[in-house]
mmCIF file with all atom_site columns, C-alpha atoms in Angstrom:
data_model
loop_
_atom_site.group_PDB
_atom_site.id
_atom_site.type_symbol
_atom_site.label_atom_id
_atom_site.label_alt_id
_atom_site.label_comp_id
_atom_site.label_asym_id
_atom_site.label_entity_id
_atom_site.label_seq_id
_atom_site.pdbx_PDB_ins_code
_atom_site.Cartn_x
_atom_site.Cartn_y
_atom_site.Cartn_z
_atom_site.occupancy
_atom_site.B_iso_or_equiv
_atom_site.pdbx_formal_charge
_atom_site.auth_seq_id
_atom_site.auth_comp_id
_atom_site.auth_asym_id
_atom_site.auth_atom_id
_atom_site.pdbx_PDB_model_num
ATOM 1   C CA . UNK A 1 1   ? 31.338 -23.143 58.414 1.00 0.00 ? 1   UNK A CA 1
ATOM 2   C CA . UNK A 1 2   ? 34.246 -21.312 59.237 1.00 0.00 ? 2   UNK A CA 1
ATOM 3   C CA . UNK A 1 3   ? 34.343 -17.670 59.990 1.00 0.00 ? 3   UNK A CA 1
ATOM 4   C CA . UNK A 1 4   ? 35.717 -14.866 57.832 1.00 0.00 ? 4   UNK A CA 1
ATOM 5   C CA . UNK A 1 5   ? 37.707 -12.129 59.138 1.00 0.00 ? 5   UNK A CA 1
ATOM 6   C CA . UNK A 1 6   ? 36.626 -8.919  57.812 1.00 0.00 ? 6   UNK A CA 1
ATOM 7   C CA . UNK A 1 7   ? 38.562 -5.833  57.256 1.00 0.00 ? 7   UNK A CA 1
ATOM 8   C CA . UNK A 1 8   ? 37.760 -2.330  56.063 1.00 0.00 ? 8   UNK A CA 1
ATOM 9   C CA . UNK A 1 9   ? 38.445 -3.399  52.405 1.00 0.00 ? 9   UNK A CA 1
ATOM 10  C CA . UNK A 1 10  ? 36.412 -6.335  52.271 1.00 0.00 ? 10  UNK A CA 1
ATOM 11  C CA . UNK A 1 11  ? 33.727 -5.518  54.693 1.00 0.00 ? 11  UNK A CA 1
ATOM 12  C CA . UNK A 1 12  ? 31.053 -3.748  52.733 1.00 0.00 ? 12  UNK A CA 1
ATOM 13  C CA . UNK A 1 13  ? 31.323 -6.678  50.393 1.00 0.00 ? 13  UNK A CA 1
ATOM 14  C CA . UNK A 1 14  ? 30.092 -9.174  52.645 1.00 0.00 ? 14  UNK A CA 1
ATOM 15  C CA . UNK A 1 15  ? 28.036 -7.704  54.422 1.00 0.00 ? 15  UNK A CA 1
ATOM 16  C CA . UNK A 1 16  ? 26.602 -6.499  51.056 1.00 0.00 ? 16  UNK A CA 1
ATOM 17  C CA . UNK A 1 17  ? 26.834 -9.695  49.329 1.00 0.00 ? 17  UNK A CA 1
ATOM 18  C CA . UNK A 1 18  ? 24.716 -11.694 52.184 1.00 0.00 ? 18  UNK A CA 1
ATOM 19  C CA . UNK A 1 19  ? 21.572 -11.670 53.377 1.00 0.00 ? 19  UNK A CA 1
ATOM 20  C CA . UNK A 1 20  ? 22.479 -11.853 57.137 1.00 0.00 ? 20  UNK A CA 1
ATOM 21  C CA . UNK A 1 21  ? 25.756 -11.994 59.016 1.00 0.00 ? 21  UNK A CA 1
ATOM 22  C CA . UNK A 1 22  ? 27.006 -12.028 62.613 1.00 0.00 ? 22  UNK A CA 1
ATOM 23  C CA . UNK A 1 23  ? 30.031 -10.204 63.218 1.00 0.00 ? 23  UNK A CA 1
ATOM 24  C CA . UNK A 1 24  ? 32.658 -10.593 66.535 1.00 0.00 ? 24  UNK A CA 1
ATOM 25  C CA . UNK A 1 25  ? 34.146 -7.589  67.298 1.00 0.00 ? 25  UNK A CA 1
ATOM 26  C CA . UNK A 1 26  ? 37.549 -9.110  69.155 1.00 0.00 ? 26  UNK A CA 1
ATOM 27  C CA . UNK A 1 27  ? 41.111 -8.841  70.113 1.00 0.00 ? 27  UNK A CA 1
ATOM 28  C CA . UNK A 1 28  ? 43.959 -11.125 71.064 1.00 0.00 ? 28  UNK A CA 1
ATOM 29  C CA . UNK A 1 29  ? 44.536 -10.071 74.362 1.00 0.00 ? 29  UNK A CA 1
ATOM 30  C CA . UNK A 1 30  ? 41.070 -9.896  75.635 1.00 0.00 ? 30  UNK A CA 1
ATOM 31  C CA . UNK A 1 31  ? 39.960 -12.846 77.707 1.00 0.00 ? 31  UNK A CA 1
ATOM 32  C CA . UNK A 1 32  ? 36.173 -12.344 77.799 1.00 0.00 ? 32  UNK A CA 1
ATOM 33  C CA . UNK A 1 33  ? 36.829 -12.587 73.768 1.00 0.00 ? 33  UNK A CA 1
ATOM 34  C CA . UNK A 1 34  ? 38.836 -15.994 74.261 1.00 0.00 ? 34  UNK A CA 1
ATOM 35  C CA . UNK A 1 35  ? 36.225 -17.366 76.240 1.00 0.00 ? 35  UNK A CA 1
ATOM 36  C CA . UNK A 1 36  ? 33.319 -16.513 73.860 1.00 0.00 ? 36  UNK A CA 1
ATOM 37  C CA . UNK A 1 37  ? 35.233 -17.649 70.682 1.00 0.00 ? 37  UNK A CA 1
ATOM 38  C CA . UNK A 1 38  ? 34.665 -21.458 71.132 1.00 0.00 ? 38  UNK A CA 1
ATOM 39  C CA . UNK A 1 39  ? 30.215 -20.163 71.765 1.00 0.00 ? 39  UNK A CA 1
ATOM 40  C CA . UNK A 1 40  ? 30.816 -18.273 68.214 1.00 0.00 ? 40  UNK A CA 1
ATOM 41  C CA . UNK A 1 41  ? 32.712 -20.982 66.193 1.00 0.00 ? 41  UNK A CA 1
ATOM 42  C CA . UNK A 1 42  ? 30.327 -23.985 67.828 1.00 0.00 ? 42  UNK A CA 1
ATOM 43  C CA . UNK A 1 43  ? 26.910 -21.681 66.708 1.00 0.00 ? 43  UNK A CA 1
ATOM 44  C CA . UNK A 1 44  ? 28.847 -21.289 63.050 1.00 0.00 ? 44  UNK A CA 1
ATOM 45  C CA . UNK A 1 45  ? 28.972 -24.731 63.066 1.00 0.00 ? 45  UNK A CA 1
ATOM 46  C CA . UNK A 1 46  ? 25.807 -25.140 63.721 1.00 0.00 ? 46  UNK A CA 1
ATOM 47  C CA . UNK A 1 47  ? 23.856 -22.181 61.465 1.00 0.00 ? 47  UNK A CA 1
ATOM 48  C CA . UNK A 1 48  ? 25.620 -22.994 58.229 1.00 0.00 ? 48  UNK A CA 1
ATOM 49  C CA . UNK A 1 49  ? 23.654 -20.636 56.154 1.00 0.00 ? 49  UNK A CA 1
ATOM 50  C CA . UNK A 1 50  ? 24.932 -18.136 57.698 1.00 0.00 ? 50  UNK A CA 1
ATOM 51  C CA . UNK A 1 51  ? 27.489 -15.724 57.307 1.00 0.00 ? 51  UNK A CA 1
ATOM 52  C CA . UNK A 1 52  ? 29.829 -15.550 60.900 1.00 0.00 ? 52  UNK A CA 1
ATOM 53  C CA . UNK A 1 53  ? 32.373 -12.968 60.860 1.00 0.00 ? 53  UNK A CA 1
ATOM 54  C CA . UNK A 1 54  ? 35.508 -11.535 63.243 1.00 0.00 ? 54  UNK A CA 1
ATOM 55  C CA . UNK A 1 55  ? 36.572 -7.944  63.196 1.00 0.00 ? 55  UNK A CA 1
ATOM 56  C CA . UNK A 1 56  ? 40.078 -7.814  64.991 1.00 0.00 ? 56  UNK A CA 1
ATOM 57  C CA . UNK A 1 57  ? 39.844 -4.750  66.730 1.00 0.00 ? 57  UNK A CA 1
ATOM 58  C CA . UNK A 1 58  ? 43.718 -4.063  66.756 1.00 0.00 ? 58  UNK A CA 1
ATOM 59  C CA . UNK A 1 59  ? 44.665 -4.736  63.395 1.00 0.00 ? 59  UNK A CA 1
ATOM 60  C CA . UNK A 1 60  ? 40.881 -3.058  62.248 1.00 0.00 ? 60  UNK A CA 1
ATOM 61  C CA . UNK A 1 61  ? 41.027 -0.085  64.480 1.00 0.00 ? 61  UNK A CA 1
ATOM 62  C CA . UNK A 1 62  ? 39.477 2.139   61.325 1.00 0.00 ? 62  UNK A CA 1
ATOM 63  C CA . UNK A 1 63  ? 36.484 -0.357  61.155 1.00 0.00 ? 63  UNK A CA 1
ATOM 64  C CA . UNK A 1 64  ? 36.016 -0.489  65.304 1.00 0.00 ? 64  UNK A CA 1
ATOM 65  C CA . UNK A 1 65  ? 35.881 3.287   64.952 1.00 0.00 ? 65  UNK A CA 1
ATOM 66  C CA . UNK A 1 66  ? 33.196 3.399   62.498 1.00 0.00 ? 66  UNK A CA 1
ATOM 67  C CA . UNK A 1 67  ? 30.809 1.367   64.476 1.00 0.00 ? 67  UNK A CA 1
ATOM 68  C CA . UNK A 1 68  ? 31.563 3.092   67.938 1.00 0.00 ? 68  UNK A CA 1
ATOM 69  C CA . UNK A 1 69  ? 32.959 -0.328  69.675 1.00 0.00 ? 69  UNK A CA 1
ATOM 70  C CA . UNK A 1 70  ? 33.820 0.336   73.067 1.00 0.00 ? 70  UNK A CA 1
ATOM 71  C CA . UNK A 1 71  ? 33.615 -2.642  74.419 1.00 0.00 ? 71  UNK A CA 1
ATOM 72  C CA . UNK A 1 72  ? 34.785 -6.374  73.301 1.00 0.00 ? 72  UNK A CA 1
ATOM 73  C CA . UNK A 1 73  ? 33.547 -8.742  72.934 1.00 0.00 ? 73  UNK A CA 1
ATOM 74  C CA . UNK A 1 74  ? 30.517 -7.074  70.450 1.00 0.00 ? 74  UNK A CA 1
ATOM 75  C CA . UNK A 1 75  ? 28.270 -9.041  68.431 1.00 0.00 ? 75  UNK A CA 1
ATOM 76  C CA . UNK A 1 76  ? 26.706 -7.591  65.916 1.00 0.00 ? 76  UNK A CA 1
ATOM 77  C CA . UNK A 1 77  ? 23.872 -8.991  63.596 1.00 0.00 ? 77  UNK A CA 1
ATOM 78  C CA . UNK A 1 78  ? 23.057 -7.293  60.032 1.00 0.00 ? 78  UNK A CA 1
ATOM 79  C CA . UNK A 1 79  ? 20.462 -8.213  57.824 1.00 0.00 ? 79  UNK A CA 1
ATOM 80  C CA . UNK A 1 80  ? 19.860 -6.956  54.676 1.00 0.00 ? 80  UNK A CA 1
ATOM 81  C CA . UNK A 1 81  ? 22.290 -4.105  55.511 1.00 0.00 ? 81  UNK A CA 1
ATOM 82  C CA . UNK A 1 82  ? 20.604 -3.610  58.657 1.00 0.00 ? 82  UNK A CA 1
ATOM 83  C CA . UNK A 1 83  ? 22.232 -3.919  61.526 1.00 0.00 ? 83  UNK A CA 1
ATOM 84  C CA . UNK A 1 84  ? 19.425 -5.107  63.988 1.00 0.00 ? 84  UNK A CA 1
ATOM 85  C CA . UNK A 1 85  ? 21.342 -5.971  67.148 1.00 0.00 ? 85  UNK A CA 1
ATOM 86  C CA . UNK A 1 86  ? 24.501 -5.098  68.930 1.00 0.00 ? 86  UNK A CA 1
ATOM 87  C CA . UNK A 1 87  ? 25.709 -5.786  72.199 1.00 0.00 ? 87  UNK A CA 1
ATOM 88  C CA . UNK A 1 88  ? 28.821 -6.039  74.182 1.00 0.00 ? 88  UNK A CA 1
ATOM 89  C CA . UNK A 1 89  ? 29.948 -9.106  76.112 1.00 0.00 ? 89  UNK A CA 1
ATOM 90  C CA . UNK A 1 90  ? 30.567 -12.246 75.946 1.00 0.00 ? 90  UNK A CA 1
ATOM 91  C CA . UNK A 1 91  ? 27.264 -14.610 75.776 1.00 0.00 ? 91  UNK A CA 1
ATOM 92  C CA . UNK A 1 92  ? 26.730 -17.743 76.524 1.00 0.00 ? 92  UNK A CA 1
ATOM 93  C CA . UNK A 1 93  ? 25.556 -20.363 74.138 1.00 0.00 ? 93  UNK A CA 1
ATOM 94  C CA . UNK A 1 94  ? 21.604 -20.152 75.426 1.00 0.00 ? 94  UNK A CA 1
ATOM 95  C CA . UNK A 1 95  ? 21.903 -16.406 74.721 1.00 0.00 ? 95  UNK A CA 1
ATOM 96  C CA . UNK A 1 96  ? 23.187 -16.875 71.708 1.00 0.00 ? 96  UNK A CA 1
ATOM 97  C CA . UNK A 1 97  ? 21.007 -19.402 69.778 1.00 0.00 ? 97  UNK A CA 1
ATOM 98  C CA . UNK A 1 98  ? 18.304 -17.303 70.964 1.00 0.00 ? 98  UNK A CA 1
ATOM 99  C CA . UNK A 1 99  ? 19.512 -13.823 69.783 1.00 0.00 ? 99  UNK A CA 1
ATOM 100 C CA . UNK A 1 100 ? 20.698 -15.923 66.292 1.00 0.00 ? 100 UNK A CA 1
ATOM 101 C CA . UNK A 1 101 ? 16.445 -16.993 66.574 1.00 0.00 ? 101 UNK A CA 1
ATOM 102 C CA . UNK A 1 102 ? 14.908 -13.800 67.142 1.00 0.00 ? 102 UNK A CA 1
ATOM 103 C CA . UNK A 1 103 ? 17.267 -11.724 64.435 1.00 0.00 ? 103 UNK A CA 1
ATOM 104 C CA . UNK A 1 104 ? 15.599 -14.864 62.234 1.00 0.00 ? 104 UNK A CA 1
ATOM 105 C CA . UNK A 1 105 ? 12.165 -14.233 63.073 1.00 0.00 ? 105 UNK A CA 1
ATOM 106 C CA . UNK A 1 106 ? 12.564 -10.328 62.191 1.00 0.00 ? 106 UNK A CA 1
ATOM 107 C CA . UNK A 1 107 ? 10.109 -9.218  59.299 1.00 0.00 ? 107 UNK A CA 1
ATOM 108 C CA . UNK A 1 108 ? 12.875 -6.689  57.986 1.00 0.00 ? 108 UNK A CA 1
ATOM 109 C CA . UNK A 1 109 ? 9.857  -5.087  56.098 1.00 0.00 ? 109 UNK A CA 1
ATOM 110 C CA . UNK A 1 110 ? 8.666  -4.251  59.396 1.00 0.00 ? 110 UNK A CA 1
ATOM 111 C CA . UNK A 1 111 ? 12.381 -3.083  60.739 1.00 0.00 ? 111 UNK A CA 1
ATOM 112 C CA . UNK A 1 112 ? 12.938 -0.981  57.386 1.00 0.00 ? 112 UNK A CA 1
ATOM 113 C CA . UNK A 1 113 ? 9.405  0.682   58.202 1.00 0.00 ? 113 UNK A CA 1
ATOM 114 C CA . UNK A 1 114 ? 10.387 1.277   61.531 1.00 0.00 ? 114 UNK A CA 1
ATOM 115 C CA . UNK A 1 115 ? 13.661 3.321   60.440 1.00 0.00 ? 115 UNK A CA 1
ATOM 116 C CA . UNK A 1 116 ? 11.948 5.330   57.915 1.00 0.00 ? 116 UNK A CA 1
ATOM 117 C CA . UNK A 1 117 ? 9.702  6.214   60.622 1.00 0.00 ? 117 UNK A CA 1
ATOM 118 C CA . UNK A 1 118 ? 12.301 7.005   63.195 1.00 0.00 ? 118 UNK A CA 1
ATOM 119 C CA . UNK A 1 119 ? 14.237 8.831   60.415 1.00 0.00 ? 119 UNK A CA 1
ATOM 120 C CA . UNK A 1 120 ? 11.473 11.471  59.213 1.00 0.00 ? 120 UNK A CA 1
ATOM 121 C CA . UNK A 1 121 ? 10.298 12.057  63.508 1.00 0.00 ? 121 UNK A CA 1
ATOM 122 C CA . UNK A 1 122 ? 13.919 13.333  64.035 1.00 0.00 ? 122 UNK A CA 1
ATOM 123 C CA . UNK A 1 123 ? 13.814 15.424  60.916 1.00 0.00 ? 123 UNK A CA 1
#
């Protein structure tokens, strides 16, 4: 599957609209982003139910700001509107499928507990 590019118009749609969906926070000019682009498309390839994404940092710089990206390459995983892991640099292909693996063994019941809970101890 290919990936989408997202922008700030269409971005709440699909991440909305599916269930989970890796994002690449990237840029043109950074080579750490180059080299991890052929690890993304090659795991798109092979997880075809779900939803890859690329959020190009220069020409998104409104989106990049909301989520605090500092550093690219980011991946970023959301299910069910939950964004349950984010981390800078580029990964290898190992790290990958296994990140893509765990995010897939998440009971999100669990996670959504877990933020309530997290949510009323800082109130």
């Amino acid at each position: 599957m290919s990936t989408v590019e997202l922008t700030k118009e269409n971005f709440d749609q699909v991440v909305s609209d599916n269930d989970f969906v890796l994002i690449d926070f990237w840029a043109s000019w950074c080579g750490p982003c180059r080299q991890f682009a052929p690890v993304y498309d090659a795991a798109s390839e092979r997880h075809g139910d779900l939803v890859f994404a690329k959020v190009d940092t220069e020409a998104q710089q409104e989106l990049a700001a909301a989520f605090e990206i500092r550093s690219i390459p980011t991946l970023m995983i959301v299910r069910d509107n939950v964004a349950v892991f984010a981390q800078p640099g580029a990964l290898p292909e190992v790290a990958l499928e296994d990140i893509i693996g765990q995010a897939r063994k998440l009971d999100m019941d669990e996670v959504r507990k877990s933020i309530e809970d997290q949510q009323k101890e800082q109130k």
